[in-house]
Amino acid sequence: MQKITFDTGIKTYQINESGILRFNPSDPNLYKRFKDLRMEIEQIQKDYNERSKSAETGEDAIDLLAEYDARVKKSLSHVFGGENDFDSILSGANVMAVASNGELVITNFLDAMFPIVEDGVKTYAKMEAQKAVQEARNK
């Protein structure tokens, strides 16, 4: 079998000291999924806050947190690619856990990723603009 190899723009990022995240930050599809994820996370947090009120025991609350952790990590895999294992990337931390800065782990992660994704989409937009200028010159 022959092998075809080409540049897909995939970049590798070490997340804290635990895991490796691979994705193409200039992929406009990723940007759209990332934007949608931010809205989805807000809804997930609202759903969790509402459902957690009915948790009768600490164990019920922990089960609920585990459910939402799995839900968010599945969404993260959809955004960044299924080959990224977010349990490993986040060292097994529950994304709904509160970090030392008082924010949820997922909030800190998204805040850290935003400038990378934003720069990536700007790179894509710049390339498209350059292509449009070149096409205009060729006419």
Backbone as JSON Lines, residues from 0, in Angstrom:
{"i":0,"aa":"M","n":[0.84,-1.17,0.0],"ca":[0.0,0.0,0.0],"c":[0.9,1.24,0.0]}
{"i":1,"aa":"Q","n":[0.51,2.22,-0.77],"ca":[1.25,3.48,-0.8],"c":[0.64,4.45,0.19]}
{"i":2,"aa":"K","n":[1.45,5.39,0.58],"ca":[1.04,6.35,1.6],"c":[1.0,7.75,0.99]}
{"i":3,"aa":"I","n":[-0.04,8.49,1.3],"ca":[-0.15,9.89,0.87],"c":[-0.01,10.75,2.11]}
{"i":4,"aa":"T","n":[0.92,11.68,2.06],"ca":[1.17,12.56,3.19],"c":[1.09,14.0,2.72]}
{"i":5,"aa":"F","n":[0.38,14.83,3.47],"ca":[0.29,16.25,3.14],"c":[0.04,17.05,4.41]}
{"i":6,"aa":"D","n":[0.31,18.33,4.33],"ca":[0.16,19.23,5.47],"c":[-1.32,19.53,5.71]}
{"i":7,"aa":"T","n":[-1.81,19.22,6.89],"ca":[-3.21,19.51,7.24],"c":[-3.33,20.68,8.21]}
{"i":8,"aa":"G","n":[-2.2,21.27,8.56],"ca":[-2.23,22.41,9.48],"c":[-2.37,22.03,10.94]}
{"i":9,"aa":"I","n":[-2.3,20.74,11.23],"ca":[-2.45,20.28,12.61],"c":[-1.27,20.79,13.44]}
{"i":10,"aa":"K","n":[-1.59,21.37,14.59],"ca":[-0.57,21.81,15.54],"c":[-0.77,21.03,16.83]}
{"i":11,"aa":"T","n":[0.3,20.91,17.58],"ca":[0.29,20.15,18.83],"c":[0.54,21.1,19.98]}
{"i":12,"aa":"Y","n":[-0.29,20.98,21.02],"ca":[-0.19,21.83,22.21],"c":[-0.13,20.95,23.45]}
{"i":13,"aa":"Q","n":[0.82,21.25,24.31],"ca":[0.84,20.57,25.6],"c":[-0.07,21.35,26.54]}
{"i":14,"aa":"I","n":[-1.0,20.65,27.17],"ca":[-1.94,21.28,28.09],"c":[-1.45,21.03,29.51]}
{"i":15,"aa":"N","n":[-1.12,22.13,30.18],"ca":[-0.5,22.05,31.5],"c":[0.65,21.05,31.42]}
{"i":16,"aa":"E","n":[0.74,20.16,32.35],"ca":[1.81,19.16,32.31],"c":[1.27,17.78,31.99]}
{"i":17,"aa":"S","n":[0.02,17.72,31.53],"ca":[-0.62,16.42,31.47],"c":[-0.85,15.84,30.1]}
{"i":18,"aa":"G","n":[-1.42,16.58,29.2],"ca":[-1.84,15.96,27.96],"c":[-1.47,16.76,26.74]}
{"i":19,"aa":"I","n":[-1.67,16.13,25.6],"ca":[-1.36,16.72,24.31],"c":[-2.66,16.9,23.54]}
{"i":20,"aa":"L","n":[-2.86,18.09,23.01],"ca":[-4.04,18.42,22.2],"c":[-3.56,18.73,20.79]}
{"i":21,"aa":"R","n":[-4.18,18.07,19.81],"ca":[-3.82,18.28,18.4],"c":[-5.04,18.76,17.63]}
{"i":22,"aa":"F","n":[-4.86,19.86,16.9],"ca":[-5.93,20.37,16.04],"c":[-5.37,21.44,15.12]}
{"i":23,"aa":"N","n":[-6.15,21.81,14.11],"ca":[-5.76,22.86,13.19],"c":[-6.46,24.15,13.62]}
{"i":24,"aa":"P","n":[-5.74,25.08,14.23],"ca":[-6.37,26.3,14.74],"c":[-6.91,27.22,13.65]}
{"i":25,"aa":"S","n":[-6.47,27.04,12.4],"ca":[-6.97,27.91,11.33],"c":[-8.13,27.3,10.56]}
{"i":26,"aa":"D","n":[-8.64,26.18,11.04],"ca":[-9.78,25.52,10.39],"c":[-11.06,26.3,10.72]}
{"i":27,"aa":"P","n":[-11.71,26.89,9.71],"ca":[-12.93,27.65,10.0],"c":[-14.05,26.79,10.58]}
{"i":28,"aa":"N","n":[-14.06,25.5,10.27],"ca":[-15.05,24.61,10.86],"c":[-14.82,24.48,12.37]}
{"i":29,"aa":"L","n":[-13.55,24.42,12.77],"ca":[-13.22,24.35,14.19],"c":[-13.7,25.63,14.89]}
{"i":30,"aa":"Y","n":[-13.47,26.77,14.25],"ca":[-13.9,28.04,14.84],"c":[-15.4,28.04,15.09]}
{"i":31,"aa":"K","n":[-16.17,27.58,14.1],"ca":[-17.63,27.52,14.25],"c":[-18.01,26.58,15.39]}
{"i":32,"aa":"R","n":[-17.4,25.41,15.44],"ca":[-17.71,24.45,16.51],"c":[-17.32,25.02,17.87]}
{"i":33,"aa":"F","n":[-16.19,25.74,17.93],"ca":[-15.73,26.34,19.18],"c":[-16.72,27.4,19.66]}
{"i":34,"aa":"K","n":[-17.17,28.25,18.74],"ca":[-18.17,29.26,19.11],"c":[-19.44,28.6,19.62]}
{"i":35,"aa":"D","n":[-19.9,27.59,18.91],"ca":[-21.1,26.86,19.34],"c":[-20.9,26.21,20.7]}
{"i":36,"aa":"L","n":[-19.69,25.7,20.94],"ca":[-19.39,25.04,22.22],"c":[-19.53,26.02,23.38]}
{"i":37,"aa":"R","n":[-19.05,27.23,23.21],"ca":[-19.14,28.22,24.3],"c":[-20.6,28.42,24.7]}
{"i":38,"aa":"M","n":[-21.49,28.51,23.71],"ca":[-22.92,28.66,24.01],"c":[-23.47,27.38,24.65]}
{"i":39,"aa":"E","n":[-23.04,26.23,24.13],"ca":[-23.49,24.95,24.67],"c":[-23.06,24.79,26.13]}
{"i":40,"aa":"I","n":[-21.85,25.2,26.45],"ca":[-21.34,25.09,27.83],"c":[-22.19,25.95,28.77]}
{"i":41,"aa":"E","n":[-22.56,27.13,28.32],"ca":[-23.42,27.99,29.15],"c":[-24.73,27.27,29.45]}
{"i":42,"aa":"Q","n":[-25.31,26.63,28.43],"ca":[-26.56,25.9,28.63],"c":[-26.35,24.69,29.54]}
{"i":43,"aa":"I","n":[-25.25,23.99,29.37],"ca":[-24.95,22.84,30.22],"c":[-24.83,23.29,31.67]}
{"i":44,"aa":"Q","n":[-24.17,24.42,31.91],"ca":[-24.02,24.93,33.27],"c":[-25.38,25.28,33.87]}
{"i":45,"aa":"K","n":[-26.25,25.88,33.07],"ca":[-27.6,26.21,33.55],"c":[-28.36,24.93,33.89]}
{"i":46,"aa":"D","n":[-28.28,23.94,32.97],"ca":[-28.95,22.66,33.21],"c":[-28.42,22.01,34.49]}
{"i":47,"aa":"Y","n":[-27.1,22.02,34.64],"ca":[-26.5,21.42,35.84],"c":[-26.99,22.14,37.09]}
{"i":48,"aa":"N","n":[-26.95,23.46,37.09],"ca":[-27.38,24.23,38.26],"c":[-28.82,23.91,38.63]}
{"i":49,"aa":"E","n":[-29.67,23.76,37.64],"ca":[-31.07,23.43,37.89],"c":[-31.21,22.01,38.45]}
{"i":50,"aa":"R","n":[-30.56,21.06,37.8],"ca":[-30.67,19.66,38.24],"c":[-30.0,19.42,39.58]}
{"i":51,"aa":"S","n":[-28.93,20.16,39.87],"ca":[-28.2,19.93,41.13],"c":[-29.04,20.31,42.34]}
{"i":52,"aa":"K","n":[-30.04,21.16,42.15],"ca":[-30.92,21.54,43.26],"c":[-31.7,20.34,43.79]}
{"i":53,"aa":"S","n":[-31.95,19.37,42.91],"ca":[-32.73,18.2,43.33],"c":[-31.85,17.03,43.78]}
{"i":54,"aa":"A","n":[-30.54,17.22,43.77],"ca":[-29.65,16.16,44.26],"c":[-29.84,16.04,45.77]}
{"i":55,"aa":"E","n":[-30.26,14.86,46.21],"ca":[-30.6,14.68,47.63],"c":[-29.4,14.33,48.49]}
{"i":56,"aa":"T","n":[-28.4,13.71,47.88],"ca":[-27.22,13.31,48.66],"c":[-25.96,13.8,47.95]}
{"i":57,"aa":"G","n":[-24.86,13.76,48.67],"ca":[-23.58,14.1,48.06],"c":[-23.24,13.17,46.91]}
{"i":58,"aa":"E","n":[-23.63,11.91,47.07],"ca":[-23.37,10.94,46.01],"c":[-24.17,11.27,44.76]}
{"i":59,"aa":"D","n":[-25.42,11.73,44.94],"ca":[-26.23,12.16,43.8],"c":[-25.56,13.33,43.07]}
{"i":60,"aa":"A","n":[-25.02,14.26,43.84],"ca":[-24.35,15.42,43.26],"c":[-23.1,14.99,42.49]}
{"i":61,"aa":"I","n":[-22.35,14.06,43.04],"ca":[-21.14,13.57,42.37],"c":[-21.5,12.84,41.09]}
{"i":62,"aa":"D","n":[-22.56,12.03,41.13],"ca":[-23.01,11.33,39.92],"c":[-23.42,12.33,38.85]}
{"i":63,"aa":"L","n":[-24.09,13.39,39.26],"ca":[-24.53,14.42,38.32],"c":[-23.32,15.13,37.71]}
{"i":64,"aa":"L","n":[-22.33,15.44,38.54],"ca":[-21.1,16.07,38.03],"c":[-20.4,15.16,37.03]}
{"i":65,"aa":"A","n":[-20.36,13.87,37.3],"ca":[-19.74,12.92,36.38],"c":[-20.49,12.89,35.05]}
{"i":66,"aa":"E","n":[-21.81,12.94,35.12],"ca":[-22.63,12.96,33.9],"c":[-22.31,14.19,33.05]}
{"i":67,"aa":"Y","n":[-22.25,15.34,33.69],"ca":[-21.98,16.58,32.95],"c":[-20.54,16.64,32.47]}
{"i":68,"aa":"D","n":[-19.62,16.09,33.23],"ca":[-18.22,16.0,32.8],"c":[-18.13,15.21,31.5]}
{"i":69,"aa":"A","n":[-18.78,14.06,31.46],"ca":[-18.75,13.22,30.25],"c":[-19.39,13.96,29.08]}
{"i":70,"aa":"R","n":[-20.47,14.66,29.34],"ca":[-21.17,15.4,28.29],"c":[-20.28,16.5,27.7]}
{"i":71,"aa":"V","n":[-19.62,17.25,28.56],"ca":[-18.75,18.34,28.1],"c":[-17.54,17.77,27.36]}
{"i":72,"aa":"K","n":[-16.93,16.71,27.88],"ca":[-15.76,16.12,27.21],"c":[-16.13,15.55,25.85]}
{"i":73,"aa":"K","n":[-17.33,15.02,25.71],"ca":[-17.79,14.56,24.4],"c":[-17.89,15.74,23.44]}
{"i":74,"aa":"S","n":[-18.4,16.86,23.92],"ca":[-18.49,18.07,23.1],"c":[-17.11,18.59,22.73]}
{"i":75,"aa":"L","n":[-16.17,18.54,23.67],"ca":[-14.8,18.97,23.39],"c":[-14.18,18.1,22.29]}
{"i":76,"aa":"S","n":[-14.44,16.79,22.35],"ca":[-13.93,15.89,21.32],"c":[-14.54,16.21,19.96]}
{"i":77,"aa":"H","n":[-15.8,16.6,19.95],"ca":[-16.45,17.0,18.7],"c":[-15.76,18.23,18.12]}
{"i":78,"aa":"V","n":[-15.45,19.19,18.97],"ca":[-14.84,20.44,18.51],"c":[-13.41,20.22,18.02]}
{"i":79,"aa":"F","n":[-12.6,19.56,18.83],"ca":[-11.16,19.46,18.56],"c":[-10.75,18.17,17.86]}
{"i":80,"aa":"G","n":[-11.66,17.22,17.73],"ca":[-11.35,15.96,17.06],"c":[-11.35,14.8,18.04]}
{"i":81,"aa":"G","n":[-11.94,13.71,17.61],"ca":[-12.1,12.54,18.46],"c":[-10.81,11.89,18.9]}
{"i":82,"aa":"E","n":[-9.7,12.18,18.2],"ca":[-8.42,11.59,18.59],"c":[-7.86,12.22,19.86]}
{"i":83,"aa":"N","n":[-8.46,13.33,20.3],"ca":[-8.03,14.0,21.53],"c":[-8.8,13.43,22.72]}
{"i":84,"aa":"D","n":[-8.08,12.84,23.65],"ca":[-8.68,12.23,24.85],"c":[-8.67,13.26,25.98]}
{"i":85,"aa":"F","n":[-9.81,13.87,26.24],"ca":[-9.86,14.96,27.21],"c":[-9.72,14.5,28.65]}
{"i":86,"aa":"D","n":[-9.97,13.23,28.95],"ca":[-9.65,12.72,30.29],"c":[-8.14,12.78,30.5]}
{"i":87,"aa":"S","n":[-7.41,12.36,29.48],"ca":[-5.95,12.4,29.57],"c":[-5.43,13.84,29.52]}
{"i":88,"aa":"I","n":[-5.95,14.63,28.61],"ca":[-5.5,16.02,28.45],"c":[-5.69,16.8,29.74]}
{"i":89,"aa":"L","n":[-6.78,16.54,30.44],"ca":[-7.09,17.28,31.67],"c":[-6.72,16.48,32.93]}
{"i":90,"aa":"S","n":[-5.89,15.49,32.78],"ca":[-5.42,14.65,33.91],"c":[-6.56,14.06,34.72]}
{"i":91,"aa":"G","n":[-7.64,13.71,34.05],"ca":[-8.77,13.1,34.73],"c":[-9.65,14.06,35.5]}
{"i":92,"aa":"A","n":[-9.32,15.35,35.47],"ca":[-10.11,16.33,36.22],"c":[-11.5,16.46,35.63]}
{"i":93,"aa":"N","n":[-12.47,16.63,36.5],"ca":[-13.84,16.9,36.08],"c":[-13.89,18.35,35.61]}
{"i":94,"aa":"V","n":[-14.42,18.58,34.42],"ca":[-14.46,19.94,33.87],"c":[-15.37,20.87,34.66]}
{"i":95,"aa":"M","n":[-16.23,20.29,35.5],"ca":[-17.14,21.1,36.31],"c":[-16.52,21.43,37.68]}
{"i":96,"aa":"A","n":[-15.3,20.97,37.91],"ca":[-14.61,21.26,39.18],"c":[-14.2,22.73,39.2]}
{"i":97,"aa":"V","n":[-14.11,23.27,40.4],"ca":[-13.68,24.65,40.57],"c":[-12.16,24.65,40.7]}
{"i":98,"aa":"A","n":[-11.51,25.48,39.89],"ca":[-10.05,25.61,39.93],"c":[-9.66,26.58,41.04]}
{"i":99,"aa":"S","n":[-8.37,26.71,41.28],"ca":[-7.89,27.56,42.38],"c":[-8.23,29.04,42.19]}
{"i":100,"aa":"N","n":[-8.52,29.45,40.94],"ca":[-8.89,30.85,40.7],"c":[-10.39,31.09,40.86]}
{"i":101,"aa":"G","n":[-11.14,30.05,41.27],"ca":[-12.58,30.2,41.49],"c":[-13.44,29.94,40.26]}
{"i":102,"aa":"E","n":[-12.81,29.7,39.13],"ca":[-13.53,29.41,37.89],"c":[-13.62,27.9,37.68]}
{"i":103,"aa":"L","n":[-14.6,27.48,36.87],"ca":[-14.68,26.08,36.51],"c":[-13.49,25.72,35.62]}
{"i":104,"aa":"V","n":[-13.06,24.47,35.69],"ca":[-11.97,24.0,34.84],"c":[-12.3,24.25,33.37]}
{"i":105,"aa":"I","n":[-13.53,23.97,32.96],"ca":[-13.91,24.17,31.56],"c":[-13.82,25.63,31.16]}
{"i":106,"aa":"T","n":[-14.17,26.54,32.06],"ca":[-14.07,27.97,31.77],"c":[-12.61,28.35,31.55]}
{"i":107,"aa":"N","n":[-11.73,27.88,32.42],"ca":[-10.3,28.17,32.27],"c":[-9.75,27.59,30.96]}
{"i":108,"aa":"F","n":[-10.18,26.38,30.63],"ca":[-9.71,25.75,29.39],"c":[-10.16,26.56,28.18]}
{"i":109,"aa":"L","n":[-11.44,26.92,28.13],"ca":[-11.95,27.68,26.98],"c":[-11.29,29.04,26.89]}
{"i":110,"aa":"D","n":[-11.08,29.69,28.04],"ca":[-10.41,30.99,28.04],"c":[-8.97,30.88,27.52]}
{"i":111,"aa":"A","n":[-8.3,29.78,27.86],"ca":[-6.93,29.58,27.38],"c":[-6.9,29.27,25.89]}
{"i":112,"aa":"M","n":[-7.92,28.58,25.39],"ca":[-7.96,28.19,23.99],"c":[-8.44,29.31,23.08]}
{"i":113,"aa":"F","n":[-9.22,30.24,23.6],"ca":[-9.83,31.26,22.75],"c":[-8.81,32.03,21.92]}
{"i":114,"aa":"P","n":[-7.72,32.56,22.5],"ca":[-6.79,33.33,21.66],"c":[-6.14,32.48,20.56]}
{"i":115,"aa":"I","n":[-5.93,31.2,20.82],"ca":[-5.34,30.32,19.81],"c":[-6.31,30.13,18.65]}
{"i":116,"aa":"V","n":[-7.57,29.85,18.99],"ca":[-8.59,29.65,17.96],"c":[-8.85,30.95,17.21]}
{"i":117,"aa":"E","n":[-8.89,32.06,17.94],"ca":[-9.12,33.36,17.31],"c":[-7.98,33.71,16.35]}
{"i":118,"aa":"D","n":[-6.74,33.52,16.77],"ca":[-5.59,33.77,15.88],"c":[-5.65,32.86,14.66]}
{"i":119,"aa":"G","n":[-6.07,31.63,14.86],"ca":[-6.18,30.69,13.75],"c":[-7.18,31.14,12.71]}
{"i":120,"aa":"V","n":[-8.33,31.6,13.14],"ca":[-9.34,32.04,12.18],"c":[-8.9,33.33,11.5]}
{"i":121,"aa":"K","n":[-8.14,34.16,12.2],"ca":[-7.59,35.37,11.56],"c":[-6.59,34.99,10.48]}
{"i":122,"aa":"T","n":[-5.8,33.96,10.72],"ca":[-4.86,33.46,9.71],"c":[-5.62,33.0,8.48]}
{"i":123,"aa":"Y","n":[-6.71,32.27,8.7],"ca":[-7.53,31.8,7.58],"c":[-8.12,32.99,6.82]}
{"i":124,"aa":"A","n":[-8.66,33.96,7.54],"ca":[-9.27,35.13,6.9],"c":[-8.24,35.91,6.09]}
{"i":125,"aa":"K","n":[-7.04,36.03,6.63],"ca":[-5.96,36.74,5.92],"c":[-5.61,36.01,4.62]}
{"i":126,"aa":"M","n":[-5.54,34.68,4.68],"ca":[-5.25,33.9,3.48],"c":[-6.34,34.11,2.43]}
{"i":127,"aa":"E","n":[-7.59,34.1,2.86],"ca":[-8.71,34.3,1.93],"c":[-8.65,35.7,1.32]}
{"i":128,"aa":"A","n":[-8.3,36.7,2.11],"ca":[-8.19,38.07,1.6],"c":[-7.07,38.17,0.57]}
{"i":129,"aa":"Q","n":[-5.94,37.53,0.87],"ca":[-4.82,37.54,-0.08],"c":[-5.2,36.85,-1.38]}
{"i":130,"aa":"K","n":[-5.95,35.77,-1.28],"ca":[-6.4,35.06,-2.46],"c":[-7.33,35.94,-3.3]}
{"i":131,"aa":"A","n":[-8.22,36.67,-2.64],"ca":[-9.14,37.56,-3.35],"c":[-8.38,38.68,-4.06]}
{"i":132,"aa":"V","n":[-7.38,39.23,-3.41],"ca":[-6.56,40.29,-4.03],"c":[-5.84,39.73,-5.25]}
{"i":133,"aa":"Q","n":[-5.27,38.54,-5.11],"ca":[-4.55,37.92,-6.24],"c":[-5.5,37.67,-7.4]}
{"i":134,"aa":"E","n":[-6.7,37.19,-7.13],"ca":[-7.68,36.94,-8.19],"c":[-8.07,38.24,-8.87]}
{"i":135,"aa":"A","n":[-8.22,39.31,-8.1],"ca":[-8.57,40.61,-8.67],"c":[-7.44,41.13,-9.57]}
{"i":136,"aa":"R","n":[-6.21,40.9,-9.19],"ca":[-5.06,41.33,-10.0],"c":[-4.98,40.55,-11.31]}
{"i":137,"aa":"N","n":[-5.4,39.3,-11.27],"ca":[-5.3,38.45,-12.46],"c":[-6.41,38.7,-13.47]}
{"i":138,"aa":"K","n":[-7.37,39.51,-13.14],"ca":[-8.49,39.77,-14.06],"c":[-8.17,40.84,-15.04]}
